Each structure stands twice: as C-alpha cells, then as structure tokens.
Short mmCIF file of N, CA and C in Angstrom, two decimals:
data_model
loop_
_atom_site.label_atom_id
_atom_site.label_comp_id
_atom_site.label_asym_id
_atom_site.label_seq_id
_atom_site.Cartn_x
_atom_site.Cartn_y
_atom_site.Cartn_z
N MET A 26 112.94 275.86 105.65
CA MET A 26 111.73 276.25 106.07
C MET A 26 110.95 277.04 105.09
N ILE A 27 109.68 276.84 104.93
CA ILE A 27 108.88 277.71 104.16
C ILE A 27 108.24 278.84 104.92
N ASP A 28 108.36 280.01 104.47
CA ASP A 28 107.75 281.16 105.12
C ASP A 28 106.29 281.33 104.66
N PHE A 29 105.38 281.04 105.41
CA PHE A 29 103.96 281.11 105.07
C PHE A 29 103.50 282.47 105.42
N GLY A 30 104.29 283.36 106.00
CA GLY A 30 103.83 284.68 106.35
C GLY A 30 102.91 284.68 107.52
N LEU A 31 103.08 283.75 108.47
CA LEU A 31 102.31 283.58 109.81
C LEU A 31 102.55 284.73 110.88
N GLY A 32 103.65 285.46 110.42
CA GLY A 32 103.86 286.58 111.31
C GLY A 32 102.81 287.70 111.21
N ASP A 33 102.12 287.69 110.07
CA ASP A 33 101.02 288.73 109.94
C ASP A 33 99.84 288.17 110.65
N PRO A 34 99.20 288.85 111.59
CA PRO A 34 98.03 288.44 112.31
C PRO A 34 96.78 288.07 111.37
N GLU A 35 96.51 288.76 110.33
CA GLU A 35 95.53 288.43 109.48
C GLU A 35 95.78 287.07 108.62
N VAL A 36 96.96 286.89 108.19
CA VAL A 36 97.38 285.59 107.57
C VAL A 36 97.30 284.41 108.59
N ALA A 37 97.77 284.70 109.85
CA ALA A 37 97.61 283.64 110.75
C ALA A 37 96.32 283.26 111.18
N ALA A 38 95.33 284.25 111.18
CA ALA A 38 93.95 283.98 111.52
C ALA A 38 93.32 283.27 110.39
N HIS A 39 93.61 283.63 109.19
CA HIS A 39 93.13 282.93 107.95
C HIS A 39 93.56 281.41 107.93
N PHE A 40 94.96 281.36 108.24
CA PHE A 40 95.41 279.96 108.26
C PHE A 40 94.70 279.13 109.37
N ASP A 41 94.57 279.66 110.52
CA ASP A 41 93.91 278.92 111.68
C ASP A 41 92.44 278.49 111.22
N ARG A 42 91.80 279.26 110.46
CA ARG A 42 90.51 278.94 110.02
C ARG A 42 90.58 277.79 108.99
N ALA A 43 91.58 277.86 108.08
CA ALA A 43 91.64 276.76 107.17
C ALA A 43 92.11 275.52 107.92
N LEU A 44 92.93 275.54 108.90
CA LEU A 44 93.29 274.35 109.65
C LEU A 44 92.11 273.71 110.39
N ALA A 45 91.23 274.60 110.88
CA ALA A 45 90.19 274.12 111.58
C ALA A 45 89.22 273.31 110.60
N ILE A 46 89.17 273.60 109.42
CA ILE A 46 88.42 272.86 108.37
C ILE A 46 89.06 271.42 108.08
N ILE A 47 90.50 271.52 108.02
CA ILE A 47 91.17 270.28 108.02
C ILE A 47 91.10 269.39 109.16
N GLU A 48 91.11 270.01 110.31
CA GLU A 48 91.05 269.23 111.57
C GLU A 48 89.61 268.74 111.99
N GLY A 49 88.58 269.41 111.39
CA GLY A 49 87.20 268.96 111.65
C GLY A 49 86.74 268.06 110.59
N PRO A 50 85.86 268.51 109.62
CA PRO A 50 85.31 267.72 108.71
C PRO A 50 86.18 266.77 107.85
N VAL A 51 87.22 267.45 107.53
CA VAL A 51 88.28 266.57 106.64
C VAL A 51 88.78 265.34 107.50
N SER A 52 89.12 265.66 108.75
CA SER A 52 89.62 264.56 109.66
C SER A 52 88.50 263.45 109.92
N ASP A 53 87.43 263.94 109.97
CA ASP A 53 86.19 263.04 110.14
C ASP A 53 86.13 262.17 108.97
N LEU A 54 86.19 262.67 107.78
CA LEU A 54 86.11 261.94 106.54
C LEU A 54 87.33 261.01 106.47
N ALA A 55 88.51 261.40 106.80
CA ALA A 55 89.71 260.66 106.78
C ALA A 55 89.63 259.50 107.62
N GLN A 56 89.11 259.74 108.74
CA GLN A 56 88.90 258.63 109.88
C GLN A 56 87.92 257.56 109.20
N ARG A 57 86.96 257.94 108.57
CA ARG A 57 85.93 256.95 107.94
C ARG A 57 86.73 256.10 106.88
N ILE A 58 87.62 256.79 106.20
CA ILE A 58 88.21 256.23 105.02
C ILE A 58 89.31 255.28 105.42
N PHE A 59 90.17 255.80 106.43
CA PHE A 59 91.33 254.92 106.84
C PHE A 59 91.00 253.85 107.74
N THR A 60 89.75 253.85 108.54
CA THR A 60 89.42 252.77 109.26
C THR A 60 88.53 251.81 108.52
N GLY A 61 88.12 252.04 107.37
CA GLY A 61 87.29 251.13 106.57
C GLY A 61 85.89 250.95 107.03
N ARG A 62 85.40 251.91 107.75
CA ARG A 62 83.93 251.85 108.20
C ARG A 62 83.04 251.91 106.93
N ALA A 63 82.02 251.02 107.02
CA ALA A 63 81.20 250.95 105.81
C ALA A 63 80.34 252.22 105.70
N LEU A 64 80.09 252.60 104.56
CA LEU A 64 79.11 253.72 104.28
C LEU A 64 77.77 253.28 104.52
N PRO A 65 76.90 254.25 104.94
CA PRO A 65 75.46 253.97 105.16
C PRO A 65 74.86 253.59 103.90
N PRO A 66 73.92 252.63 103.91
CA PRO A 66 73.27 252.06 102.62
C PRO A 66 72.48 253.12 101.91
N ASP A 67 72.17 254.24 102.55
CA ASP A 67 71.34 255.33 101.88
C ASP A 67 72.33 256.44 101.32
N CYS A 68 73.60 256.12 101.38
CA CYS A 68 74.63 257.11 100.96
C CYS A 68 74.60 257.11 99.41
N GLU A 69 74.87 258.24 98.87
CA GLU A 69 74.91 258.25 97.44
C GLU A 69 76.05 257.47 96.66
N ILE A 70 77.08 257.29 97.48
CA ILE A 70 78.23 256.56 96.90
C ILE A 70 77.80 255.11 96.86
N ALA A 71 77.01 254.67 97.88
CA ALA A 71 76.50 253.29 97.89
C ALA A 71 75.57 253.08 96.76
N ARG A 72 74.67 253.96 96.46
CA ARG A 72 73.69 253.93 95.33
C ARG A 72 74.55 253.68 93.96
N LEU A 73 75.46 254.61 93.80
CA LEU A 73 76.31 254.60 92.56
C LEU A 73 76.93 253.19 92.43
N THR A 74 77.49 252.69 93.50
CA THR A 74 78.10 251.37 93.41
C THR A 74 77.23 250.29 93.15
N ASP A 75 76.02 250.33 93.72
CA ASP A 75 75.00 249.30 93.41
C ASP A 75 74.54 249.37 91.98
N GLU A 76 74.46 250.57 91.38
CA GLU A 76 74.05 250.82 90.02
C GLU A 76 75.15 250.51 88.95
N ALA A 77 76.50 250.49 89.58
CA ALA A 77 77.62 250.27 88.37
C ALA A 77 77.70 248.86 87.90
N VAL A 78 78.09 248.82 86.58
CA VAL A 78 78.42 247.68 85.91
C VAL A 78 79.50 246.94 86.71
N PRO A 79 79.39 245.68 86.99
CA PRO A 79 80.39 244.97 87.78
C PRO A 79 81.72 244.94 86.89
N GLY A 80 82.78 245.24 87.60
CA GLY A 80 84.13 245.26 86.90
C GLY A 80 85.33 245.32 87.91
N PRO A 81 86.43 245.52 87.38
CA PRO A 81 87.59 245.68 88.34
C PRO A 81 87.53 246.82 89.23
N LEU A 82 86.95 247.90 88.76
CA LEU A 82 86.87 249.13 89.49
C LEU A 82 85.38 249.39 89.90
N ASP A 83 85.25 250.05 91.13
CA ASP A 83 83.77 250.29 91.46
C ASP A 83 83.86 251.77 92.10
N PRO A 84 82.61 252.39 92.02
CA PRO A 84 82.70 253.91 92.44
C PRO A 84 83.13 254.11 93.88
N THR A 85 82.72 253.07 94.85
CA THR A 85 83.13 253.35 96.30
C THR A 85 84.64 253.57 96.32
N THR A 86 85.34 252.59 95.65
CA THR A 86 86.82 252.62 95.71
C THR A 86 87.51 253.81 95.07
N SER A 87 86.88 254.06 93.85
CA SER A 87 87.32 255.36 93.23
C SER A 87 87.22 256.55 93.85
N ILE A 88 85.99 256.77 94.43
CA ILE A 88 85.65 258.04 95.26
C ILE A 88 86.42 258.08 96.42
N MET A 89 86.45 256.89 97.12
CA MET A 89 87.25 257.00 98.42
C MET A 89 88.70 257.05 98.22
N VAL A 90 89.33 256.65 97.25
CA VAL A 90 90.71 256.64 97.06
C VAL A 90 90.99 258.23 96.74
N ALA A 91 90.16 258.90 95.91
CA ALA A 91 90.25 260.40 95.59
C ALA A 91 90.06 261.15 97.02
N ALA A 92 89.18 260.77 97.72
CA ALA A 92 88.96 261.47 99.00
C ALA A 92 90.19 261.28 99.98
N SER A 93 90.69 260.06 99.92
CA SER A 93 91.83 259.69 100.74
C SER A 93 93.09 260.38 100.33
N ALA A 94 93.20 260.62 99.08
CA ALA A 94 94.40 261.39 98.57
C ALA A 94 94.30 262.83 99.07
N ALA A 95 93.02 263.36 99.04
CA ALA A 95 92.84 264.88 99.38
C ALA A 95 93.01 264.94 100.89
N THR A 96 92.39 264.03 101.66
CA THR A 96 92.52 264.20 103.27
C THR A 96 93.87 263.95 103.66
N GLY A 97 94.52 262.84 103.05
CA GLY A 97 95.94 262.62 103.55
C GLY A 97 96.97 263.72 103.13
N SER A 98 96.74 264.30 102.02
CA SER A 98 97.61 265.47 101.63
C SER A 98 97.34 266.61 102.60
N LEU A 99 96.08 266.90 102.79
CA LEU A 99 95.84 268.12 103.65
C LEU A 99 96.32 267.83 105.13
N GLN A 100 96.23 266.68 105.48
CA GLN A 100 96.69 266.25 106.89
C GLN A 100 98.30 266.43 106.97
N GLN A 101 98.88 266.05 105.89
CA GLN A 101 100.51 266.13 105.75
C GLN A 101 100.81 267.62 105.79
N ILE A 102 100.02 268.40 105.10
CA ILE A 102 100.39 269.87 104.97
C ILE A 102 100.11 270.43 106.39
N LYS A 103 99.12 270.05 107.06
CA LYS A 103 98.82 270.56 108.35
C LYS A 103 100.05 270.21 109.30
N THR A 104 100.42 268.95 109.20
CA THR A 104 101.64 268.48 110.14
C THR A 104 102.90 269.30 109.82
N ILE A 105 103.18 269.36 108.49
CA ILE A 105 104.42 270.23 108.19
C ILE A 105 104.37 271.55 108.68
N ILE A 106 103.30 272.37 108.63
CA ILE A 106 103.16 273.70 109.13
C ILE A 106 103.06 273.69 110.65
N ARG A 107 102.13 272.99 111.15
CA ARG A 107 101.92 272.97 112.65
C ARG A 107 103.26 272.55 113.50
N ASP A 108 103.83 271.56 112.91
CA ASP A 108 105.03 270.98 113.77
C ASP A 108 106.40 271.51 113.23
N SER A 109 106.27 272.52 112.40
CA SER A 109 107.50 273.09 111.87
C SER A 109 108.40 272.07 111.29
N VAL A 110 107.92 271.15 110.58
CA VAL A 110 108.68 270.08 109.92
C VAL A 110 109.37 270.64 108.73
N PRO A 111 110.83 270.57 108.68
CA PRO A 111 111.61 271.00 107.59
C PRO A 111 111.12 270.54 106.29
N SER A 112 110.88 271.22 105.24
CA SER A 112 110.40 270.81 104.03
C SER A 112 110.81 271.79 103.06
N SER A 113 110.36 271.51 101.67
CA SER A 113 110.76 272.49 100.58
C SER A 113 109.37 272.84 99.87
N PRO A 114 109.32 273.81 99.11
CA PRO A 114 108.17 274.32 98.40
C PRO A 114 107.78 273.20 97.43
N ILE A 115 108.54 272.36 96.82
CA ILE A 115 108.17 271.42 95.89
C ILE A 115 107.24 270.30 96.63
N VAL A 116 107.65 269.93 97.88
CA VAL A 116 106.92 268.93 98.56
C VAL A 116 105.52 269.51 98.88
N PHE A 117 105.47 270.78 99.36
CA PHE A 117 104.29 271.37 99.67
C PHE A 117 103.37 271.58 98.45
N GLN A 118 103.94 271.92 97.20
CA GLN A 118 103.19 271.95 95.93
C GLN A 118 102.70 270.63 95.56
N ALA A 119 103.41 269.57 95.76
CA ALA A 119 102.97 268.22 95.39
C ALA A 119 101.83 267.77 96.21
N LEU A 120 101.88 268.03 97.48
CA LEU A 120 100.83 267.78 98.48
C LEU A 120 99.51 268.54 98.06
N ILE A 121 99.65 269.77 97.78
CA ILE A 121 98.47 270.68 97.40
C ILE A 121 97.89 270.03 96.09
N ARG A 122 98.75 269.68 95.13
CA ARG A 122 98.25 269.23 93.95
C ARG A 122 97.39 267.85 94.20
N SER A 123 97.90 266.90 94.96
CA SER A 123 97.32 265.78 95.27
C SER A 123 95.85 266.06 96.02
N ALA A 124 95.80 266.99 96.83
CA ALA A 124 94.67 267.40 97.57
C ALA A 124 93.66 267.92 96.57
N LEU A 125 94.09 268.75 95.65
CA LEU A 125 93.12 269.37 94.74
C LEU A 125 92.57 268.41 93.68
N VAL A 126 93.46 267.43 93.20
CA VAL A 126 93.14 266.49 92.17
C VAL A 126 92.03 265.54 92.92
N GLY A 127 92.53 265.02 94.12
CA GLY A 127 91.61 263.96 94.85
C GLY A 127 90.22 264.73 95.15
N ALA A 128 90.23 265.84 95.62
CA ALA A 128 88.94 266.55 95.99
C ALA A 128 88.15 266.86 94.68
N ALA A 129 88.86 267.22 93.60
CA ALA A 129 88.12 267.47 92.30
C ALA A 129 87.44 266.22 91.77
N ARG A 130 88.17 265.18 91.90
CA ARG A 130 87.44 263.89 91.38
C ARG A 130 86.33 263.45 92.08
N ALA A 131 86.43 263.64 93.45
CA ALA A 131 85.17 263.21 94.19
C ALA A 131 84.10 264.22 94.03
N VAL A 132 84.45 265.46 94.02
CA VAL A 132 83.28 266.54 93.81
C VAL A 132 82.76 266.47 92.40
N TYR A 133 83.53 266.21 91.53
CA TYR A 133 83.07 266.12 90.12
C TYR A 133 81.94 265.11 90.01
N VAL A 134 82.08 263.99 90.67
CA VAL A 134 81.06 262.93 90.62
C VAL A 134 79.91 263.27 91.42
N LEU A 135 80.14 263.75 92.67
CA LEU A 135 78.96 263.91 93.63
C LEU A 135 78.31 265.25 93.64
N LEU A 136 78.80 266.25 92.95
CA LEU A 136 78.30 267.59 92.98
C LEU A 136 76.88 267.77 92.33
N PRO A 137 76.73 267.13 91.08
CA PRO A 137 75.40 267.38 90.41
C PRO A 137 74.32 266.98 91.24
N THR A 138 73.25 267.65 91.22
CA THR A 138 71.89 267.28 91.96
C THR A 138 71.12 266.13 91.23
N ASP A 139 71.25 266.09 89.98
CA ASP A 139 70.66 264.93 89.24
C ASP A 139 71.35 263.69 89.40
N PRO A 140 70.75 262.59 89.90
CA PRO A 140 71.25 261.28 90.16
C PRO A 140 71.79 260.65 88.79
N GLY A 141 71.08 260.92 87.76
CA GLY A 141 71.50 260.43 86.49
C GLY A 141 72.84 260.98 86.00
N GLU A 142 72.98 262.39 86.32
CA GLU A 142 74.28 262.89 85.88
C GLU A 142 75.38 262.45 86.88
N ARG A 143 75.14 262.12 88.08
CA ARG A 143 76.22 261.46 88.86
C ARG A 143 76.56 260.17 88.35
N SER A 144 75.61 259.39 87.98
CA SER A 144 75.78 258.00 87.47
C SER A 144 76.67 258.14 86.06
N SER A 145 76.30 258.99 85.32
CA SER A 145 77.09 259.27 84.13
C SER A 145 78.54 259.67 84.41
N ARG A 146 78.78 260.50 85.30
CA ARG A 146 80.08 261.08 85.61
C ARG A 146 80.90 259.96 86.32
N VAL A 147 80.36 259.18 87.10
CA VAL A 147 81.12 258.10 87.80
C VAL A 147 81.48 257.15 86.72
N ALA A 148 80.59 256.85 85.80
CA ALA A 148 80.99 255.87 84.63
C ALA A 148 82.23 256.41 83.90
N GLY A 149 82.20 257.63 83.65
CA GLY A 149 83.43 258.28 82.96
C GLY A 149 84.61 258.24 83.72
N VAL A 150 84.52 258.60 85.01
CA VAL A 150 85.68 258.43 85.93
C VAL A 150 86.25 257.05 86.01
N LEU A 151 85.32 256.05 86.05
CA LEU A 151 85.94 254.72 86.14
C LEU A 151 86.50 254.22 84.83
N ALA A 152 85.90 254.62 83.68
CA ALA A 152 86.47 254.40 82.41
C ALA A 152 87.90 254.97 82.35
N GLN A 153 88.04 256.24 82.80
CA GLN A 153 89.41 256.99 82.77
C GLN A 153 90.35 256.22 83.73
N ASP A 154 89.91 255.85 84.81
CA ASP A 154 90.74 254.99 85.84
C ASP A 154 91.28 253.67 85.24
N ALA A 155 90.31 252.97 84.53
CA ALA A 155 90.60 251.76 83.95
C ALA A 155 91.61 251.91 82.74
N SER A 156 91.49 253.01 81.91
CA SER A 156 92.24 253.38 80.78
C SER A 156 93.79 253.64 81.25
N SER A 157 93.71 254.45 82.42
CA SER A 157 95.09 254.82 82.94
C SER A 157 95.76 253.53 83.48
N GLY A 158 95.09 252.72 84.15
CA GLY A 158 95.67 251.44 84.73
C GLY A 158 96.20 250.56 83.59
N VAL A 159 95.50 250.42 82.49
CA VAL A 159 95.98 249.55 81.39
C VAL A 159 97.18 250.21 80.83
N LYS A 160 97.22 251.62 80.67
CA LYS A 160 98.30 252.24 80.05
C LYS A 160 99.60 252.12 81.02
N ALA A 161 99.36 252.25 82.22
CA ALA A 161 100.49 252.09 83.12
C ALA A 161 101.05 250.70 83.21
N TYR A 162 100.23 249.66 83.10
CA TYR A 162 100.67 248.21 83.09
C TYR A 162 101.37 248.08 81.80
N LYS A 163 100.95 248.54 80.71
CA LYS A 163 101.72 248.31 79.40
C LYS A 163 103.05 248.96 79.40
N GLU A 164 103.15 250.26 79.98
CA GLU A 164 104.33 250.82 80.11
C GLU A 164 105.35 250.20 81.06
N PHE A 165 104.75 249.72 82.22
CA PHE A 165 105.64 248.94 83.20
C PHE A 165 106.22 247.74 82.54
N THR A 166 105.43 247.04 81.70
CA THR A 166 106.00 245.69 81.30
C THR A 166 107.08 246.04 80.30
N GLN A 167 107.27 247.31 79.79
CA GLN A 167 108.35 247.60 78.91
C GLN A 167 109.59 248.16 79.49
N LEU A 168 109.67 248.34 80.80
CA LEU A 168 110.79 248.80 81.61
C LEU A 168 111.88 247.69 81.49
N LYS A 169 113.12 248.10 81.21
CA LYS A 169 114.20 247.19 81.15
C LYS A 169 114.97 246.89 82.38
N GLY A 170 114.92 248.03 83.19
CA GLY A 170 115.76 247.92 84.36
C GLY A 170 115.38 247.08 85.56
N ILE A 171 114.17 246.54 85.43
CA ILE A 171 113.60 245.75 86.54
C ILE A 171 113.06 244.40 86.01
N GLN A 172 113.97 243.62 85.31
CA GLN A 172 113.64 242.45 84.66
C GLN A 172 112.92 241.40 85.76
N ALA A 173 113.44 241.41 86.96
CA ALA A 173 112.97 240.40 87.88
C ALA A 173 111.52 240.58 88.12
N LEU A 174 110.91 241.82 88.02
CA LEU A 174 109.58 241.98 88.29
C LEU A 174 108.60 241.73 87.17
N ARG A 175 109.24 241.48 85.97
CA ARG A 175 108.44 241.20 84.78
C ARG A 175 108.08 239.74 84.82
N ALA A 176 106.83 239.47 84.11
CA ALA A 176 106.32 238.18 83.87
C ALA A 176 107.19 237.47 82.85
N PRO A 177 107.36 236.24 82.92
CA PRO A 177 108.22 235.44 81.87
C PRO A 177 107.56 235.69 80.45
N ALA A 178 108.38 235.67 79.44
CA ALA A 178 107.92 236.00 78.12
C ALA A 178 107.07 234.88 77.57
N HIS A 179 107.26 233.72 77.92
CA HIS A 179 106.54 232.55 77.23
C HIS A 179 105.20 232.44 77.90
#
C-alpha cells in the first residue's frame, strides 16, 4: 500500500478537494469521451476538425484520445486510493504521467485564445502523432520475435 499521508486532516481535506474535481468535471468529460457522444457543432474541436487537411489523423481523435488518457488515468488513481487497491508507487507514477501528458496535449492545442494559433498547434500535434506512428510501425516490422504478426516479405 502507498501511504499518501491521509492521516493528516489537512492532507485528507486537500485530497478530497482533488477527488471532487476528478469525480465532477473530469468524470463528465470522460463520460462524453467513452460513450462517443458527438461534440456540439459550435465546439472548438469541431471547428479544428473541419479546418484540418484530410488525412489518417484528425483533431477530434487526437484531442479526445489525449483527454481520454488523462481522464482514464485520473479515474484509476481515484479508484486505487478510494478503494484501497493494493498497488505500487511505479503504477501510481505511470498513471500520473499518462494523466499529465494527456492533459498537456489537449490544453496545448485548446488554450490559446487566437483561433489561428490553435489551428497551428493542432497541425503540429497531428504531424507529431503521424511521425510517431510511422516510427513505431517501422520498428514493429523489425521485431524478430513475433514473425507470425509480420506481413510476408514478398
């Protein structure tokens, strides 16, 4: 078990406030993401998607996957702590990292007040996602231990 110091009333109160954020707005966003409900047409993510150059990746998917990583990780952290699920610090640290990276990717695109800056940022994020996907695919095809999953050489 990880000792979060919840025996200290101030720490416990701070923790309860943090969980209220996860259980409120974050859970609402997660519900929208996980149920696949459509975003309103006047939503900025919808505008960015409509503006984007058609390709294998789109802003809605990229931003929602980032938000999903953040919300899912935060919900798992909440469950581990609230339900006293046996865990280790490395699991908690991995979940925190996923939450931070996911939130940062979504906020990086959506935070600027200038729509042109948001469009520019989402284009950069999509280019990075595509580059990472190509790199991963190339590395995957070089793996020797899983020949059955590789495409035929001819």
